Amino acid sequence: MNLEQVARRAKVSTATVSRVLNNASVVKSSTRARVVKAIEELKYHPNLHARSLAGGKSKTIGVIVSNLENPFFFDIYKTIEADAHARGYEVVMANTDYRSEQLVTSIRLMIGRRVAGLAAIVSEMAPELIEELNESRTPVVFYDVGTPRQNITNIRVDYRRGIEKVVDYLHSLGHRRLGFIGHHAILGPINERMKTVLDAVARIPSLEVQAAADADTLEGGRQAVRNLLATGFTPTALICVNDITAVGALRELRERGIRVPQDMSVTGFDNVKLSEFCFPALTTVHIPRERIGHIICESLIPHDVKTASGEIVIDPEFVVRDSTGPAPAI
């Protein structure tokens, strides 16, 4: 089935069919209805790739994330997808599993597909990509990494401020021995959270801190707790790099008979939906994932209202729930 057959069935020109497919407002509603009916009757599927090559532009947004197992990334993707669909764009996704070499491959594939814009919601980065993306002139949004340029927007979360809120709150509850549960410590955004906890010792000399890390998964959170406790260090509170590792940590503590928060407090980061429904509900730091998704689409999809560019910094909100309480008496 091709465009000409649709045009003959609807008794219009192929140019009119194209305008309907591109949602052009110049087509009369009665004509549009005839074309849509013909498309449905003939089960016509436009060759989107060919259309993008012919027009030099595509109606596709590329999204690259570090870990689809973590709902934090999926929540942002869902908002991007909803906004893109509302404007007639499709979304293609790639997952890097925190590998910088996979990020390079995925970005080059996206550019090869001539995406209209690209969002990299990742913690890893290959520095040579910045110049490559700048030269491609593809609109790009980086979350957490990269450097703002003319066609590159950065969204950053003030992780230091978020972690400081957690540390100060735990300190106010009498906690002096803190464990940090992390993953991929060499990556900038992750390392910043761990470094902030470690730096708290200089700011609050009475604190003692020790860190352990494993994968960015539920099981990784469990294993990191095992690694930490195997050292003989006995924290009264665990600060987890995100909610997924925190839920894994809760499972390990429960199996060891360690009560939360009576024996040990636990905090997460991100405030994904799971943090509300696990037991006990997690004290965490809220990152506005829907807002981030909206900013990404506003930055990548052409529209009449000019949006902010450069660097956008988000101050995260501290959320207190049931997984934290006063430090146990020694």
Short mmCIF file of C-alpha atoms in Angstrom, two decimals:
data_model
loop_
_atom_site.label_atom_id
_atom_site.label_comp_id
_atom_site.label_asym_id
_atom_site.label_seq_id
_atom_site.Cartn_x
_atom_site.Cartn_y
_atom_site.Cartn_z
CA MET A 1 0.00 0.00 0.00
CA ASN A 2 1.37 3.44 -0.93
CA LEU A 3 0.57 7.15 -0.75
CA GLU A 4 -0.85 7.28 -4.28
CA GLN A 5 -3.45 4.60 -3.51
CA VAL A 6 -4.58 6.50 -0.41
CA ALA A 7 -4.86 9.68 -2.50
CA ARG A 8 -6.96 7.91 -5.16
CA ARG A 9 -9.28 6.40 -2.53
CA ALA A 10 -9.79 9.78 -0.83
CA LYS A 11 -10.00 11.63 -4.19
CA VAL A 12 -7.28 14.10 -3.21
CA SER A 13 -3.69 14.80 -4.23
CA THR A 14 -0.72 13.01 -2.67
CA ALA A 15 0.36 16.40 -1.30
CA THR A 16 -2.90 16.60 0.65
CA VAL A 17 -2.36 13.12 2.07
CA SER A 18 1.13 14.21 3.16
CA ARG A 19 -0.29 17.29 4.85
CA VAL A 20 -2.75 15.14 6.78
CA LEU A 21 0.00 12.73 7.82
CA ASN A 22 2.07 15.71 9.03
CA ASN A 23 -0.95 17.13 10.88
CA ALA A 24 -0.88 20.36 8.87
CA SER A 25 -3.63 22.79 9.85
CA VAL A 26 -4.26 23.98 6.27
CA VAL A 27 -6.34 20.89 5.39
CA LYS A 28 -10.12 21.32 5.68
CA SER A 29 -11.75 19.09 8.29
CA SER A 30 -14.00 17.38 5.71
CA THR A 31 -10.99 16.59 3.50
CA ARG A 32 -8.99 15.41 6.48
CA ALA A 33 -11.82 13.05 7.43
CA ARG A 34 -11.84 11.51 3.93
CA VAL A 35 -8.09 10.96 4.01
CA VAL A 36 -8.16 9.43 7.49
CA LYS A 37 -10.96 7.11 6.43
CA ALA A 38 -8.98 6.02 3.35
CA ILE A 39 -5.89 5.38 5.47
CA GLU A 40 -7.91 3.21 7.85
CA GLU A 41 -9.64 1.30 5.06
CA LEU A 42 -6.39 0.59 3.21
CA LYS A 43 -4.40 -0.02 6.44
CA TYR A 44 -1.71 2.34 5.16
CA HIS A 45 1.49 2.68 7.19
CA PRO A 46 3.73 5.61 6.16
CA ASN A 47 7.45 4.96 5.72
CA LEU A 48 8.65 7.28 8.46
CA HIS A 49 12.33 6.65 7.77
CA ALA A 50 11.94 7.55 4.10
CA ARG A 51 9.98 10.66 5.02
CA SER A 52 12.73 11.82 7.38
CA LEU A 53 15.39 11.28 4.73
CA ALA A 54 13.38 13.16 2.13
CA GLY A 55 12.59 16.10 4.40
CA GLY A 56 15.91 16.26 6.20
CA LYS A 57 14.07 16.12 9.53
CA SER A 58 12.53 13.37 11.60
CA LYS A 59 9.66 13.29 14.05
CA THR A 60 11.58 11.08 16.45
CA ILE A 61 13.20 11.84 19.80
CA GLY A 62 16.02 9.64 21.03
CA VAL A 63 16.26 8.80 24.75
CA ILE A 64 19.28 7.06 26.29
CA VAL A 65 19.23 5.90 29.93
CA SER A 66 21.72 4.19 32.24
CA ASN A 67 19.52 1.48 33.77
CA LEU A 68 15.98 0.54 32.80
CA GLU A 69 15.73 -1.72 35.86
CA ASN A 70 15.60 1.43 37.97
CA PRO A 71 12.13 3.03 37.74
CA PHE A 72 13.69 6.48 38.17
CA PHE A 73 14.79 6.38 34.53
CA PHE A 74 11.54 4.86 33.31
CA ASP A 75 9.47 7.57 35.04
CA ILE A 76 11.32 10.29 33.12
CA TYR A 77 10.98 8.31 29.89
CA LYS A 78 7.19 7.96 30.33
CA THR A 79 6.79 11.74 30.62
CA ILE A 80 8.98 12.34 27.58
CA GLU A 81 6.98 9.80 25.60
CA ALA A 82 3.62 11.31 26.59
CA ASP A 83 4.74 14.85 25.72
CA ALA A 84 6.31 13.71 22.44
CA HIS A 85 3.21 11.79 21.34
CA ALA A 86 1.04 14.81 22.14
CA ARG A 87 3.12 16.77 19.61
CA GLY A 88 3.19 14.08 16.93
CA TYR A 89 6.65 12.72 17.72
CA GLU A 90 7.78 9.16 18.39
CA VAL A 91 10.44 8.09 20.88
CA VAL A 92 13.21 5.51 20.53
CA MET A 93 15.11 4.33 23.59
CA ALA A 94 18.51 2.81 24.35
CA ASN A 95 19.90 1.43 27.62
CA THR A 96 23.63 1.69 28.42
CA ASP A 97 23.89 -0.28 31.68
CA TYR A 98 26.30 2.46 32.86
CA ARG A 99 28.85 1.64 30.11
CA SER A 100 30.41 4.70 28.50
CA GLU A 101 31.31 2.73 25.36
CA GLN A 102 27.63 1.78 24.95
CA LEU A 103 26.69 5.43 25.41
CA VAL A 104 29.00 6.36 22.51
CA THR A 105 27.50 3.64 20.30
CA SER A 106 23.91 4.59 21.18
CA ILE A 107 24.44 8.30 20.55
CA ARG A 108 26.04 7.64 17.17
CA LEU A 109 23.17 5.34 16.20
CA MET A 110 20.66 8.00 17.22
CA ILE A 111 22.46 10.64 15.16
CA GLY A 112 22.51 8.16 12.26
CA ARG A 113 18.73 7.86 12.55
CA ARG A 114 18.60 11.66 12.22
CA VAL A 115 16.58 12.08 15.40
CA ALA A 116 15.06 15.52 15.90
CA GLY A 117 16.55 15.67 19.39
CA LEU A 118 18.40 13.51 21.88
CA ALA A 119 18.09 13.12 25.67
CA ALA A 120 20.90 11.37 27.57
CA ILE A 121 19.65 10.55 31.08
CA VAL A 122 22.87 8.93 32.20
CA SER A 123 25.57 9.02 34.86
CA GLU A 124 28.43 7.94 32.58
CA MET A 125 30.12 10.17 30.02
CA ALA A 126 32.74 9.98 27.28
CA PRO A 127 34.27 13.50 27.00
CA GLU A 128 34.88 13.25 23.26
CA LEU A 129 31.11 13.05 22.73
CA ILE A 130 30.56 16.70 23.60
CA GLU A 131 32.43 17.99 20.54
CA GLU A 132 30.87 15.32 18.33
CA LEU A 133 27.36 16.28 19.45
CA ASN A 134 28.13 19.96 19.14
CA GLU A 135 29.23 19.45 15.54
CA SER A 136 26.15 17.36 14.72
CA ARG A 137 23.92 20.34 15.63
CA THR A 138 21.38 17.87 16.98
CA PRO A 139 19.49 19.42 19.94
CA VAL A 140 20.66 17.53 23.03
CA VAL A 141 19.69 17.46 26.70
CA PHE A 142 22.06 15.86 29.20
CA TYR A 143 20.88 14.93 32.66
CA ASP A 144 23.72 15.15 35.22
CA VAL A 145 26.63 15.02 32.78
CA GLY A 146 28.12 16.96 29.89
CA THR A 147 28.77 20.64 29.28
CA PRO A 148 26.24 23.25 28.08
CA ARG A 149 26.78 24.43 24.51
CA GLN A 150 24.71 26.21 21.90
CA ASN A 151 22.71 23.07 21.09
CA ILE A 152 23.25 21.26 24.43
CA THR A 153 21.13 21.85 27.53
CA ASN A 154 22.09 20.43 30.92
CA ILE A 155 19.74 19.48 33.74
CA ARG A 156 21.50 19.00 37.06
CA VAL A 157 20.24 18.00 40.48
CA ASP A 158 21.96 19.53 43.50
CA TYR A 159 22.84 16.14 44.96
CA ARG A 160 25.13 17.69 47.55
CA ARG A 161 22.28 19.72 48.97
CA GLY A 162 19.98 16.68 48.96
CA ILE A 163 22.47 14.48 50.81
CA GLU A 164 23.27 17.26 53.29
CA LYS A 165 19.57 17.39 54.18
CA VAL A 166 19.65 13.64 54.87
CA VAL A 167 22.82 13.79 56.98
CA ASP A 168 21.61 16.78 59.01
CA TYR A 169 18.27 15.09 59.70
CA LEU A 170 19.90 11.84 60.83
CA HIS A 171 22.34 13.77 62.99
CA SER A 172 19.41 15.59 64.64
CA LEU A 173 17.99 12.16 65.54
CA GLY A 174 21.21 11.26 67.34
CA HIS A 175 22.84 9.12 64.64
CA ARG A 176 26.63 9.21 64.72
CA ARG A 177 27.62 6.06 62.78
CA LEU A 178 26.48 6.21 59.15
CA GLY A 179 26.83 3.66 56.38
CA PHE A 180 26.65 4.72 52.72
CA ILE A 181 25.25 2.15 50.25
CA GLY A 182 26.20 3.01 46.68
CA HIS A 183 26.99 1.73 43.19
CA HIS A 184 29.40 2.70 40.38
CA ALA A 185 31.35 5.05 42.66
CA ILE A 186 33.63 6.22 39.83
CA LEU A 187 30.72 7.95 38.04
CA GLY A 188 30.39 11.66 38.79
CA PRO A 189 26.76 11.95 39.96
CA ILE A 190 27.06 8.81 42.12
CA ASN A 191 30.44 9.78 43.51
CA GLU A 192 29.09 13.20 44.46
CA ARG A 193 26.50 11.61 46.77
CA MET A 194 29.09 9.40 48.45
CA LYS A 195 31.63 12.21 48.72
CA THR A 196 29.04 14.45 50.39
CA VAL A 197 28.43 11.82 53.08
CA LEU A 198 32.16 11.37 53.62
CA ASP A 199 32.70 15.14 53.70
CA ALA A 200 30.12 15.39 56.49
CA VAL A 201 32.73 14.03 58.87
CA ALA A 202 34.74 17.23 58.47
CA ARG A 203 31.60 19.32 58.92
CA ILE A 204 30.29 17.28 61.87
CA PRO A 205 33.34 15.75 63.63
CA SER A 206 31.23 13.43 65.80
CA LEU A 207 30.19 11.40 62.73
CA GLU A 208 31.77 8.11 61.67
CA VAL A 209 31.10 7.01 58.08
CA GLN A 210 31.88 3.88 56.06
CA ALA A 211 30.83 3.07 52.49
CA ALA A 212 30.07 -0.09 50.51
CA ALA A 213 28.84 -0.57 46.95
CA ASP A 214 27.42 -3.11 44.52
CA ALA A 215 25.10 -3.05 41.49
CA ASP A 216 22.28 -0.54 40.91
CA THR A 217 19.63 -3.18 41.59
CA LEU A 218 17.53 -4.54 44.44
CA GLU A 219 19.98 -7.41 44.85
CA GLY A 220 22.86 -4.95 44.66
CA GLY A 221 21.45 -3.10 47.66
CA ARG A 222 21.28 -6.35 49.63
CA GLN A 223 24.83 -7.30 48.72
CA ALA A 224 26.22 -3.87 49.58
CA VAL A 225 24.71 -4.17 53.07
CA ARG A 226 26.31 -7.60 53.44
CA ASN A 227 29.65 -6.14 52.38
CA LEU A 228 29.34 -3.27 54.85
CA LEU A 229 28.32 -5.39 57.83
CA ALA A 230 31.01 -7.97 57.03
CA THR A 231 33.63 -5.34 57.91
CA GLY A 232 32.42 -5.30 61.51
CA PHE A 233 31.17 -1.71 61.23
CA THR A 234 27.73 -1.33 62.85
CA PRO A 235 25.99 1.83 61.64
CA THR A 236 22.83 3.14 63.25
CA ALA A 237 21.67 4.52 59.89
CA LEU A 238 22.16 3.66 56.22
CA ILE A 239 22.16 6.37 53.55
CA CYS A 240 21.44 4.67 50.22
CA VAL A 241 22.39 6.17 46.87
CA ASN A 242 18.84 5.64 45.57
CA ASP A 243 15.52 4.04 46.45
CA ILE A 244 16.19 0.77 44.61
CA THR A 245 19.31 -0.02 46.61
CA ALA A 246 17.47 1.13 49.76
CA VAL A 247 14.66 -1.39 49.20
CA GLY A 248 17.28 -4.11 48.69
CA ALA A 249 18.94 -2.97 51.92
CA LEU A 250 15.62 -3.21 53.78
CA ARG A 251 15.26 -6.82 52.63
CA GLU A 252 18.71 -7.76 53.92
CA LEU A 253 18.15 -6.05 57.27
CA ARG A 254 14.77 -7.76 57.66
CA GLU A 255 16.31 -11.18 57.04
CA ARG A 256 18.97 -10.45 59.66
CA GLY A 257 16.33 -9.53 62.22
CA ILE A 258 17.45 -5.89 62.28
CA ARG A 259 14.39 -3.71 62.84
CA VAL A 260 13.89 -0.53 60.82
CA PRO A 261 13.89 2.11 62.21
CA GLN A 262 14.16 0.87 65.80
CA ASP A 263 17.60 -0.74 65.34
CA MET A 264 18.76 1.00 62.17
CA SER A 265 17.35 3.85 60.07
CA VAL A 266 17.43 3.71 56.25
CA THR A 267 17.12 6.51 53.69
CA GLY A 268 16.82 6.43 49.91
CA PHE A 269 17.10 8.99 47.11
CA ASP A 270 14.81 9.73 44.10
CA ASN A 271 11.36 9.15 45.70
CA VAL A 272 10.17 6.60 43.12
CA LYS A 273 6.68 5.19 43.72
CA LEU A 274 8.14 2.04 45.28
CA SER A 275 9.52 4.12 48.17
CA GLU A 276 5.95 4.85 49.32
CA PHE A 277 4.79 1.24 49.14
CA CYS A 278 7.73 -0.70 50.60
CA PHE A 279 7.75 -1.46 54.32
CA PRO A 280 8.55 0.63 56.15
CA ALA A 281 7.92 3.51 53.73
CA LEU A 282 11.23 5.15 52.86
CA THR A 283 12.50 8.49 54.01
CA THR A 284 14.02 9.79 50.79
CA VAL A 285 14.89 12.79 48.63
CA HIS A 286 12.45 13.73 45.90
CA ILE A 287 13.71 14.35 42.37
CA PRO A 288 10.86 15.77 40.21
CA ARG A 289 10.99 13.25 37.38
CA GLU A 290 7.89 14.55 35.57
CA ARG A 291 9.31 18.07 35.60
CA ILE A 292 12.59 16.77 34.16
CA GLY A 293 10.70 14.93 31.40
CA HIS A 294 8.74 18.08 30.54
CA ILE A 295 11.92 20.19 30.42
CA ILE A 296 13.55 17.65 28.10
CA CYS A 297 10.65 17.73 25.62
CA GLU A 298 10.38 21.53 25.77
CA SER A 299 14.08 21.73 24.95
CA LEU A 300 14.09 19.22 22.10
CA ILE A 301 10.83 19.71 20.21
CA PRO A 302 10.47 22.94 18.19
CA HIS A 303 7.62 25.18 19.40
CA ASP A 304 6.63 28.83 19.56
CA VAL A 305 7.62 29.55 23.16
CA LYS A 306 11.36 29.81 23.80
CA THR A 307 12.53 27.65 26.70
CA ALA A 308 15.46 27.95 29.06
CA SER A 309 18.80 26.70 27.78
CA GLY A 310 22.25 26.25 29.24
CA GLU A 311 22.18 24.68 32.68
CA ILE A 312 19.04 24.07 34.76
CA VAL A 313 19.70 23.20 38.41
CA ILE A 314 17.07 21.42 40.52
CA ASP A 315 17.01 21.64 44.32
CA PRO A 316 15.66 18.29 45.60
CA GLU A 317 13.07 18.07 48.37
CA PHE A 318 13.57 15.98 51.52
CA VAL A 319 10.68 13.59 52.30
CA VAL A 320 10.38 12.05 55.79
CA ARG A 321 8.59 8.72 56.13
CA ASP A 322 8.69 5.69 58.44
CA SER A 323 12.14 4.22 57.78
CA THR A 324 13.96 6.72 60.01
CA GLY A 325 13.82 7.28 63.74
CA PRO A 326 15.96 8.17 66.75
CA ALA A 327 19.33 6.42 67.03
CA PRO A 328 19.12 3.38 69.33
CA ALA A 329 20.59 3.81 72.81
CA ILE A 330 24.03 2.24 73.16
#
